[in-house]
mmCIF file of N, CA and C in Angstrom:
data_model
loop_
_atom_site.group_PDB
_atom_site.id
_atom_site.type_symbol
_atom_site.label_atom_id
_atom_site.label_comp_id
_atom_site.label_asym_id
_atom_site.label_seq_id
_atom_site.Cartn_x
_atom_site.Cartn_y
_atom_site.Cartn_z
ATOM 1 N N UNK A 1 -2.110 11.534 6.356
ATOM 2 C CA UNK A 1 -2.500 10.145 6.349
ATOM 3 C C UNK A 1 -1.978 9.467 7.605
ATOM 4 N N UNK A 2 -2.801 8.578 8.116
ATOM 5 C CA UNK A 2 -2.457 7.849 9.322
ATOM 6 C C UNK A 2 -2.203 6.391 8.970
ATOM 7 N N UNK A 3 -1.070 5.872 9.391
ATOM 8 C CA UNK A 3 -0.679 4.505 9.102
ATOM 9 C C UNK A 3 -0.789 3.680 10.372
ATOM 10 N N UNK A 4 -1.499 2.542 10.292
ATOM 11 C CA UNK A 4 -1.630 1.627 11.427
ATOM 12 C C UNK A 4 -1.202 0.242 10.982
ATOM 13 N N UNK A 5 -0.337 -0.382 11.774
ATOM 14 C CA UNK A 5 0.078 -1.753 11.510
ATOM 15 C C UNK A 5 -0.414 -2.639 12.641
ATOM 16 N N UNK A 6 -0.954 -3.796 12.290
ATOM 17 C CA UNK A 6 -1.312 -4.748 13.327
ATOM 18 C C UNK A 6 -0.018 -5.304 13.909
ATOM 19 N N UNK A 7 -0.132 -5.946 15.053
ATOM 20 C CA UNK A 7 1.051 -6.539 15.689
ATOM 21 C C UNK A 7 1.704 -7.558 14.757
ATOM 22 N N UNK A 8 0.898 -8.339 14.050
ATOM 23 C CA UNK A 8 1.438 -9.350 13.124
ATOM 24 C C UNK A 8 2.219 -8.693 11.986
ATOM 25 N N UNK A 9 1.699 -7.611 11.431
ATOM 26 C CA UNK A 9 2.383 -6.910 10.337
ATOM 27 C C UNK A 9 3.674 -6.272 10.832
ATOM 28 N N UNK A 10 3.622 -5.672 12.003
ATOM 29 C CA UNK A 10 4.809 -5.033 12.568
ATOM 30 C C UNK A 10 5.901 -6.073 12.824
ATOM 31 N N UNK A 11 5.521 -7.206 13.393
ATOM 32 C CA UNK A 11 6.474 -8.286 13.662
ATOM 33 C C UNK A 11 7.114 -8.784 12.369
ATOM 34 N N UNK A 12 6.291 -8.958 11.315
ATOM 35 C CA UNK A 12 6.809 -9.451 10.033
ATOM 36 C C UNK A 12 7.773 -8.449 9.403
ATOM 37 N N UNK A 13 7.439 -7.167 9.446
ATOM 38 C CA UNK A 13 8.344 -6.145 8.888
ATOM 39 C C UNK A 13 9.681 -6.141 9.624
ATOM 40 N N UNK A 14 9.641 -6.314 10.945
ATOM 41 C CA UNK A 14 10.879 -6.316 11.727
ATOM 42 C C UNK A 14 11.783 -7.482 11.367
ATOM 43 N N UNK A 15 11.202 -8.617 10.936
ATOM 44 C CA UNK A 15 12.025 -9.787 10.639
ATOM 45 C C UNK A 15 12.549 -9.798 9.204
ATOM 46 N N UNK A 16 12.010 -8.933 8.353
ATOM 47 C CA UNK A 16 12.438 -8.912 6.951
ATOM 48 C C UNK A 16 13.818 -8.285 6.817
ATOM 49 N N UNK A 17 14.629 -8.889 5.977
ATOM 50 C CA UNK A 17 15.937 -8.315 5.695
ATOM 51 C C UNK A 17 15.868 -7.608 4.351
ATOM 52 N N UNK A 18 15.927 -6.293 4.400
ATOM 53 C CA UNK A 18 15.839 -5.494 3.179
ATOM 54 C C UNK A 18 17.228 -5.267 2.605
ATOM 55 N N UNK A 19 17.335 -5.342 1.303
ATOM 56 C CA UNK A 19 18.590 -5.032 0.632
ATOM 57 C C UNK A 19 18.838 -3.529 0.747
ATOM 58 N N UNK A 20 20.075 -3.131 0.677
ATOM 59 C CA UNK A 20 20.413 -1.718 0.748
ATOM 60 C C UNK A 20 19.685 -0.955 -0.356
ATOM 61 N N UNK A 21 19.066 0.145 0.009
ATOM 62 C CA UNK A 21 18.359 0.970 -0.961
ATOM 63 C C UNK A 21 16.932 0.531 -1.218
ATOM 64 N N UNK A 22 16.465 -0.509 -0.536
ATOM 65 C CA UNK A 22 15.090 -0.951 -0.726
ATOM 66 C C UNK A 22 14.241 -0.584 0.484
ATOM 67 N N UNK A 23 12.953 -0.404 0.231
ATOM 68 C CA UNK A 23 12.038 0.011 1.282
ATOM 69 C C UNK A 23 10.647 -0.555 0.988
ATOM 70 N N UNK A 24 9.816 -0.727 2.013
ATOM 71 C CA UNK A 24 8.432 -1.140 1.754
ATOM 72 C C UNK A 24 7.658 -0.002 1.083
ATOM 73 N N UNK A 25 6.790 -0.366 0.124
ATOM 74 C CA UNK A 25 5.980 0.637 -0.562
ATOM 75 C C UNK A 25 4.595 0.046 -0.826
ATOM 76 N N UNK A 26 3.571 0.860 -0.644
ATOM 77 C CA UNK A 26 2.209 0.461 -0.946
ATOM 78 C C UNK A 26 1.945 0.791 -2.404
ATOM 79 N N UNK A 27 1.440 -0.201 -3.140
ATOM 80 C CA UNK A 27 1.104 0.013 -4.541
ATOM 81 C C UNK A 27 -0.354 -0.354 -4.779
ATOM 82 N N UNK A 28 -0.941 0.299 -5.765
ATOM 83 C CA UNK A 28 -2.314 -0.001 -6.168
ATOM 84 C C UNK A 28 -2.274 -0.820 -7.444
ATOM 85 N N UNK A 29 -2.950 -1.963 -7.430
ATOM 86 C CA UNK A 29 -3.070 -2.814 -8.612
ATOM 87 C C UNK A 29 -4.475 -2.606 -9.149
ATOM 88 N N UNK A 30 -4.574 -1.966 -10.313
ATOM 89 C CA UNK A 30 -5.873 -1.600 -10.883
ATOM 90 C C UNK A 30 -6.160 -2.488 -12.076
ATOM 91 N N UNK A 31 -7.358 -3.085 -12.079
ATOM 92 C CA UNK A 31 -7.776 -3.923 -13.192
ATOM 93 C C UNK A 31 -9.184 -3.543 -13.610
ATOM 94 N N UNK A 32 -9.548 -3.928 -14.800
ATOM 95 C CA UNK A 32 -10.909 -3.716 -15.268
ATOM 96 C C UNK A 32 -10.951 -2.816 -16.480
ATOM 97 N N UNK A 33 -12.090 -2.785 -17.088
ATOM 98 C CA UNK A 33 -12.323 -1.914 -18.238
ATOM 99 C C UNK A 33 -13.495 -1.026 -17.892
ATOM 100 N N UNK A 34 -14.689 -1.570 -18.052
ATOM 101 C CA UNK A 34 -15.909 -0.860 -17.670
ATOM 102 C C UNK A 34 -16.164 -1.210 -16.212
ATOM 103 N N UNK A 35 -15.813 -0.339 -15.335
ATOM 104 C CA UNK A 35 -15.780 -0.630 -13.908
ATOM 105 C C UNK A 35 -14.349 -0.999 -13.551
ATOM 106 N N UNK A 36 -13.940 -0.710 -12.334
ATOM 107 C CA UNK A 36 -12.559 -0.976 -11.957
ATOM 108 C C UNK A 36 -12.500 -1.730 -10.639
ATOM 109 N N UNK A 37 -11.360 -2.336 -10.405
ATOM 110 C CA UNK A 37 -11.073 -3.009 -9.152
ATOM 111 C C UNK A 37 -9.683 -2.559 -8.725
ATOM 112 N N UNK A 38 -9.558 -2.149 -7.483
ATOM 113 C CA UNK A 38 -8.261 -1.715 -6.965
ATOM 114 C C UNK A 38 -7.911 -2.580 -5.769
ATOM 115 N N UNK A 39 -6.735 -3.173 -5.810
ATOM 116 C CA UNK A 39 -6.225 -3.951 -4.690
ATOM 117 C C UNK A 39 -4.879 -3.357 -4.301
ATOM 118 N N UNK A 40 -4.709 -3.129 -3.017
ATOM 119 C CA UNK A 40 -3.472 -2.546 -2.522
ATOM 120 C C UNK A 40 -2.546 -3.647 -2.030
ATOM 121 N N UNK A 41 -1.261 -3.518 -2.341
ATOM 122 C CA UNK A 41 -0.267 -4.491 -1.913
ATOM 123 C C UNK A 41 0.938 -3.769 -1.322
ATOM 124 N N UNK A 42 1.678 -4.501 -0.521
ATOM 125 C CA UNK A 42 2.923 -3.985 0.035
ATOM 126 C C UNK A 42 4.059 -4.689 -0.686
ATOM 127 N N UNK A 43 4.903 -3.933 -1.351
ATOM 128 C CA UNK A 43 6.034 -4.486 -2.088
ATOM 129 C C UNK A 43 7.327 -3.921 -1.509
ATOM 130 N N UNK A 44 8.408 -4.626 -1.757
ATOM 131 C CA UNK A 44 9.727 -4.142 -1.354
ATOM 132 C C UNK A 44 10.443 -3.731 -2.633
ATOM 133 N N UNK A 45 10.828 -2.463 -2.688
ATOM 134 C CA UNK A 45 11.406 -1.941 -3.919
ATOM 135 C C UNK A 45 12.249 -0.713 -3.588
ATOM 136 N N UNK A 46 12.892 -0.182 -4.603
ATOM 137 C CA UNK A 46 13.650 1.056 -4.422
ATOM 138 C C UNK A 46 12.684 2.226 -4.306
ATOM 139 N N UNK A 47 12.994 3.206 -3.451
ATOM 140 C CA UNK A 47 12.122 4.379 -3.356
ATOM 141 C C UNK A 47 12.123 5.160 -4.665
ATOM 142 N N UNK A 48 11.027 5.833 -4.907
ATOM 143 C CA UNK A 48 10.909 6.692 -6.087
ATOM 144 C C UNK A 48 11.046 8.140 -5.647
ATOM 145 N N UNK A 49 11.444 8.959 -6.572
ATOM 146 C CA UNK A 49 11.758 10.351 -6.268
ATOM 147 C C UNK A 49 10.600 11.115 -5.627
ATOM 148 N N UNK A 50 9.389 10.919 -6.086
ATOM 149 C CA UNK A 50 8.257 11.694 -5.567
ATOM 150 C C UNK A 50 7.392 10.928 -4.577
ATOM 151 N N UNK A 51 7.923 9.864 -4.003
ATOM 152 C CA UNK A 51 7.163 9.101 -3.014
ATOM 153 C C UNK A 51 6.835 9.942 -1.794
ATOM 154 N N UNK A 52 5.687 9.656 -1.220
ATOM 155 C CA UNK A 52 5.308 10.207 0.073
ATOM 156 C C UNK A 52 5.779 9.194 1.107
ATOM 157 N N UNK A 53 6.353 9.656 2.193
ATOM 158 C CA UNK A 53 6.886 8.751 3.210
ATOM 159 C C UNK A 53 5.989 8.791 4.436
ATOM 160 N N UNK A 54 5.473 7.614 4.795
ATOM 161 C CA UNK A 54 4.703 7.465 6.023
ATOM 162 C C UNK A 54 5.593 6.750 7.030
ATOM 163 N N UNK A 55 5.558 7.189 8.281
ATOM 164 C CA UNK A 55 6.422 6.591 9.293
ATOM 165 C C UNK A 55 5.586 5.884 10.347
ATOM 166 N N UNK A 56 6.114 4.738 10.789
ATOM 167 C CA UNK A 56 5.479 3.977 11.847
ATOM 168 C C UNK A 56 6.563 3.317 12.687
ATOM 169 N N UNK A 57 6.765 3.800 13.892
ATOM 170 C CA UNK A 57 7.715 3.240 14.851
ATOM 171 C C UNK A 57 9.048 2.847 14.221
ATOM 172 N N UNK A 58 9.661 3.778 13.541
ATOM 173 C CA UNK A 58 10.982 3.551 12.960
ATOM 174 C C UNK A 58 10.979 3.022 11.537
ATOM 175 N N UNK A 59 9.846 2.590 11.032
ATOM 176 C CA UNK A 59 9.752 2.130 9.650
ATOM 177 C C UNK A 59 9.278 3.264 8.758
ATOM 178 N N UNK A 60 9.784 3.267 7.543
ATOM 179 C CA UNK A 60 9.293 4.184 6.526
ATOM 180 C C UNK A 60 8.608 3.360 5.452
ATOM 181 N N UNK A 61 7.364 3.710 5.169
ATOM 182 C CA UNK A 61 6.621 3.039 4.114
ATOM 183 C C UNK A 61 6.264 4.093 3.080
ATOM 184 N N UNK A 62 6.617 3.830 1.840
ATOM 185 C CA UNK A 62 6.450 4.804 0.766
ATOM 186 C C UNK A 62 5.156 4.551 0.002
ATOM 187 N N UNK A 63 4.574 5.621 -0.527
ATOM 188 C CA UNK A 63 3.464 5.514 -1.470
ATOM 189 C C UNK A 63 3.652 6.592 -2.528
ATOM 190 N N UNK A 64 3.182 6.322 -3.727
ATOM 191 C CA UNK A 64 3.267 7.341 -4.773
ATOM 192 C C UNK A 64 1.969 8.151 -4.794
ATOM 193 N N UNK A 65 1.975 9.251 -5.510
ATOM 194 C CA UNK A 65 0.816 10.156 -5.553
ATOM 195 C C UNK A 65 -0.432 9.463 -6.092
ATOM 196 N N UNK A 66 -0.273 8.610 -7.110
ATOM 197 C CA UNK A 66 -1.402 7.922 -7.702
ATOM 198 C C UNK A 66 -2.081 7.003 -6.684
ATOM 199 N N UNK A 67 -1.285 6.219 -5.975
ATOM 200 C CA UNK A 67 -1.822 5.307 -4.967
ATOM 201 C C UNK A 67 -2.462 6.082 -3.831
ATOM 202 N N UNK A 68 -1.864 7.188 -3.439
ATOM 203 C CA UNK A 68 -2.392 8.006 -2.342
ATOM 204 C C UNK A 68 -3.828 8.452 -2.622
ATOM 205 N N UNK A 69 -4.117 8.789 -3.868
ATOM 206 C CA UNK A 69 -5.468 9.249 -4.213
ATOM 207 C C UNK A 69 -6.510 8.168 -4.004
ATOM 208 N N UNK A 70 -6.125 6.906 -4.081
ATOM 209 C CA UNK A 70 -7.066 5.804 -3.966
ATOM 210 C C UNK A 70 -7.224 5.271 -2.545
ATOM 211 N N UNK A 71 -6.320 5.658 -1.643
ATOM 212 C CA UNK A 71 -6.343 5.159 -0.275
ATOM 213 C C UNK A 71 -7.219 6.018 0.624
ATOM 214 N N UNK A 72 -7.715 5.402 1.689
ATOM 215 C CA UNK A 72 -8.411 6.157 2.727
ATOM 216 C C UNK A 72 -7.398 6.973 3.515
ATOM 217 N N UNK A 73 -7.883 7.915 4.304
ATOM 218 C CA UNK A 73 -7.005 8.752 5.123
ATOM 219 C C UNK A 73 -6.282 7.908 6.181
ATOM 220 N N UNK A 74 -6.916 6.830 6.623
ATOM 221 C CA UNK A 74 -6.307 5.911 7.578
ATOM 222 C C UNK A 74 -6.036 4.591 6.867
ATOM 223 N N UNK A 75 -4.785 4.151 6.892
ATOM 224 C CA UNK A 75 -4.379 2.932 6.197
ATOM 225 C C UNK A 75 -3.970 1.897 7.233
ATOM 226 N N UNK A 76 -4.595 0.730 7.175
ATOM 227 C CA UNK A 76 -4.212 -0.345 8.079
ATOM 228 C C UNK A 76 -3.534 -1.445 7.283
ATOM 229 N N UNK A 77 -2.441 -1.948 7.847
ATOM 230 C CA UNK A 77 -1.712 -3.051 7.227
ATOM 231 C C UNK A 77 -1.718 -4.218 8.206
ATOM 232 N N UNK A 78 -2.129 -5.372 7.721
ATOM 233 C CA UNK A 78 -2.169 -6.592 8.520
ATOM 234 C C UNK A 78 -1.271 -7.617 7.836
ATOM 235 N N UNK A 79 -0.963 -8.685 8.522
ATOM 236 C CA UNK A 79 -0.186 -9.769 7.929
ATOM 237 C C UNK A 79 -0.788 -11.101 8.360
ATOM 238 N N UNK A 80 -0.957 -11.996 7.385
ATOM 239 C CA UNK A 80 -1.420 -13.362 7.649
ATOM 240 C C UNK A 80 -0.487 -14.307 6.913
ATOM 241 N N UNK A 81 -0.151 -15.409 7.567
ATOM 242 C CA UNK A 81 0.831 -16.342 7.008
ATOM 243 C C UNK A 81 0.501 -16.791 5.590
ATOM 244 N N UNK A 82 -0.734 -17.145 5.312
ATOM 245 C CA UNK A 82 -1.076 -17.676 3.994
ATOM 246 C C UNK A 82 -1.340 -16.596 2.951
ATOM 247 N N UNK A 83 -1.678 -15.383 3.393
ATOM 248 C CA UNK A 83 -2.045 -14.320 2.461
ATOM 249 C C UNK A 83 -0.992 -13.225 2.332
ATOM 250 N N UNK A 84 -0.064 -13.157 3.250
ATOM 251 C CA UNK A 84 0.944 -12.104 3.234
ATOM 252 C C UNK A 84 0.386 -10.812 3.809
ATOM 253 N N UNK A 85 0.914 -9.682 3.350
ATOM 254 C CA UNK A 85 0.468 -8.378 3.841
ATOM 255 C C UNK A 85 -0.875 -8.017 3.214
ATOM 256 N N UNK A 86 -1.785 -7.544 4.028
ATOM 257 C CA UNK A 86 -3.093 -7.081 3.585
ATOM 258 C C UNK A 86 -3.152 -5.588 3.858
ATOM 259 N N UNK A 87 -3.346 -4.811 2.804
ATOM 260 C CA UNK A 87 -3.264 -3.353 2.912
ATOM 261 C C UNK A 87 -4.617 -2.733 2.635
ATOM 262 N N UNK A 88 -5.095 -1.930 3.594
ATOM 263 C CA UNK A 88 -6.320 -1.163 3.392
ATOM 264 C C UNK A 88 -7.486 -2.019 2.945
ATOM 265 N N UNK A 89 -8.416 -1.380 2.283
ATOM 266 C CA UNK A 89 -9.587 -2.065 1.767
ATOM 267 C C UNK A 89 -9.560 -2.024 0.251
ATOM 268 N N UNK A 90 -9.838 -3.152 -0.352
ATOM 269 C CA UNK A 90 -9.922 -3.191 -1.811
ATOM 270 C C UNK A 90 -11.163 -2.440 -2.262
ATOM 271 N N UNK A 91 -11.179 -2.009 -3.495
ATOM 272 C CA UNK A 91 -12.273 -1.205 -4.026
ATOM 273 C C UNK A 91 -12.703 -1.791 -5.351
ATOM 274 N N UNK A 92 -14.012 -1.948 -5.526
ATOM 275 C CA UNK A 92 -14.544 -2.424 -6.797
ATOM 276 C C UNK A 92 -15.711 -1.548 -7.204
ATOM 277 N N UNK A 93 -15.725 -1.153 -8.463
ATOM 278 C CA UNK A 93 -16.829 -0.366 -8.998
ATOM 279 C C UNK A 93 -17.331 -1.051 -10.251
ATOM 280 N N UNK A 94 -18.637 -1.275 -10.324
ATOM 281 C CA UNK A 94 -19.228 -1.881 -11.514
ATOM 282 C C UNK A 94 -19.826 -0.822 -12.429
ATOM 283 N N UNK A 95 -19.626 0.427 -12.085
ATOM 284 C CA UNK A 95 -20.228 1.526 -12.827
ATOM 285 C C UNK A 95 -19.402 1.868 -14.049
ATOM 286 N N UNK A 96 -20.072 2.018 -15.172
ATOM 287 C CA UNK A 96 -19.417 2.469 -16.398
ATOM 288 C C UNK A 96 -19.755 3.934 -16.601
ATOM 289 N N UNK A 97 -18.781 4.683 -16.940
ATOM 290 C CA UNK A 97 -19.021 6.103 -17.215
ATOM 291 C C UNK A 97 -18.736 6.353 -18.682
ATOM 292 N N UNK A 98 -19.736 6.789 -19.382
ATOM 293 C CA UNK A 98 -19.559 7.121 -20.799
ATOM 294 C C UNK A 98 -19.736 8.613 -20.983
ATOM 295 N N UNK A 99 -18.950 9.162 -21.848
ATOM 296 C CA UNK A 99 -19.051 10.580 -22.134
ATOM 297 C C UNK A 99 -19.562 10.734 -23.562
ATOM 298 N N UNK A 100 -20.672 11.398 -23.704
ATOM 299 C CA UNK A 100 -21.230 11.632 -25.037
ATOM 300 C C UNK A 100 -21.037 13.091 -25.407
ATOM 301 N N UNK A 101 -20.634 13.327 -26.620
ATOM 302 C CA UNK A 101 -20.457 14.715 -27.089
ATOM 303 C C UNK A 101 -21.635 15.136 -27.915
#
Protein backbone atom coordinates (compact mmCIF):
# COMPACT_ATOMS: atom_id res chain seq x y z
CA UNK A 1 0.00 0.00 0.00
CA UNK A 2 1.13 3.48 -0.85
CA UNK A 3 0.43 6.33 1.55
CA UNK A 4 0.31 9.95 0.31
CA UNK A 5 -0.24 12.98 2.51
CA UNK A 6 -1.01 16.42 1.17
CA UNK A 7 1.15 19.26 2.46
CA UNK A 8 -1.75 20.41 4.67
CA UNK A 9 -2.16 16.94 6.23
CA UNK A 10 1.57 16.56 6.78
CA UNK A 11 1.79 19.99 8.42
CA UNK A 12 -1.17 19.18 10.72
CA UNK A 13 0.30 15.82 11.79
CA UNK A 14 3.62 17.51 12.61
CA UNK A 15 1.89 20.01 14.92
CA UNK A 16 -0.15 17.42 16.83
CA UNK A 17 1.07 16.43 20.25
CA UNK A 18 0.47 12.72 20.71
CA UNK A 19 0.30 11.17 24.15
CA UNK A 20 2.84 8.45 24.85
CA UNK A 21 1.72 5.18 23.30
CA UNK A 22 -0.71 6.81 20.87
CA UNK A 23 -0.46 6.85 17.11
CA UNK A 24 -2.55 7.92 14.10
CA UNK A 25 -4.72 5.11 12.72
CA UNK A 26 -7.08 4.90 9.75
CA UNK A 27 -10.45 3.43 10.64
CA UNK A 28 -13.45 2.47 8.53
CA UNK A 29 -16.86 3.63 9.72
CA UNK A 30 -19.44 1.31 8.15
CA UNK A 31 -23.15 2.07 8.19
CA UNK A 32 -26.22 0.71 6.49
CA UNK A 33 -28.30 -2.41 6.29
CA UNK A 34 -29.33 -3.19 2.74
CA UNK A 35 -26.45 -1.49 0.99
CA UNK A 36 -23.49 -0.07 2.86
CA UNK A 37 -21.59 3.17 3.26
CA UNK A 38 -17.95 3.28 4.29
CA UNK A 39 -16.23 6.44 5.45
CA UNK A 40 -12.57 6.44 6.41
CA UNK A 41 -11.30 8.57 9.28
CA UNK A 42 -7.98 9.26 10.93
CA UNK A 43 -8.08 8.76 14.70
CA UNK A 44 -5.44 9.00 17.39
CA UNK A 45 -5.41 5.89 19.52
CA UNK A 46 -3.23 3.15 20.95
CA UNK A 47 -1.79 0.75 18.37
CA UNK A 48 -3.37 -2.68 18.11
CA UNK A 49 -1.41 -5.89 18.05
CA UNK A 50 -2.17 -6.85 14.44
CA UNK A 51 -2.07 -3.38 12.90
CA UNK A 52 -0.34 -2.86 9.59
CA UNK A 53 2.10 0.04 9.77
CA UNK A 54 2.39 2.47 6.88
CA UNK A 55 5.27 4.95 6.97
CA UNK A 56 5.44 8.45 5.57
CA UNK A 57 8.46 10.70 6.20
CA UNK A 58 8.97 9.62 9.79
CA UNK A 59 5.30 9.13 10.67
CA UNK A 60 3.73 5.76 11.29
CA UNK A 61 0.06 5.42 10.46
CA UNK A 62 -1.65 2.20 11.50
CA UNK A 63 -4.53 0.33 9.88
CA UNK A 64 -6.19 -2.92 10.86
CA UNK A 65 -6.80 -5.85 8.50
CA UNK A 66 -10.52 -5.10 8.18
CA UNK A 67 -9.95 -1.49 7.13
CA UNK A 68 -7.15 -2.52 4.75
CA UNK A 69 -9.58 -4.67 2.75
CA UNK A 70 -11.79 -1.65 2.09
CA UNK A 71 -9.04 0.80 1.09
CA UNK A 72 -7.53 1.35 -2.33
CA UNK A 73 -3.90 0.38 -2.90
CA UNK A 74 -3.03 4.10 -2.81
CA UNK A 75 -4.33 6.06 0.18
CA UNK A 76 -4.36 9.85 0.19
CA UNK A 77 -4.85 11.87 3.35
CA UNK A 78 -5.75 15.55 3.17
CA UNK A 79 -6.54 18.08 5.88
CA UNK A 80 -9.00 20.99 5.82
CA UNK A 81 -9.60 23.34 8.73
CA UNK A 82 -13.38 22.89 8.87
CA UNK A 83 -13.50 19.18 8.00
CA UNK A 84 -10.36 17.79 9.63
CA UNK A 85 -8.51 14.86 8.07
CA UNK A 86 -10.01 13.45 4.87
CA UNK A 87 -8.92 9.88 4.17
CA UNK A 88 -9.22 8.10 0.84
CA UNK A 89 -12.52 7.91 -0.93
CA UNK A 90 -15.78 7.07 0.76
CA UNK A 91 -17.73 4.14 -0.63
CA UNK A 92 -21.48 3.69 -0.94
CA UNK A 93 -23.36 0.70 -2.31
CA UNK A 94 -27.12 0.64 -2.78
CA UNK A 95 -27.07 -3.01 -3.79
CA UNK A 96 -28.79 -5.58 -1.62
CA UNK A 97 -27.54 -9.11 -1.75
CA UNK A 98 -29.95 -11.82 -0.73
CA UNK A 99 -29.09 -15.45 -0.47
CA UNK A 100 -31.87 -17.92 -1.17
CA UNK A 101 -31.56 -21.58 -0.26
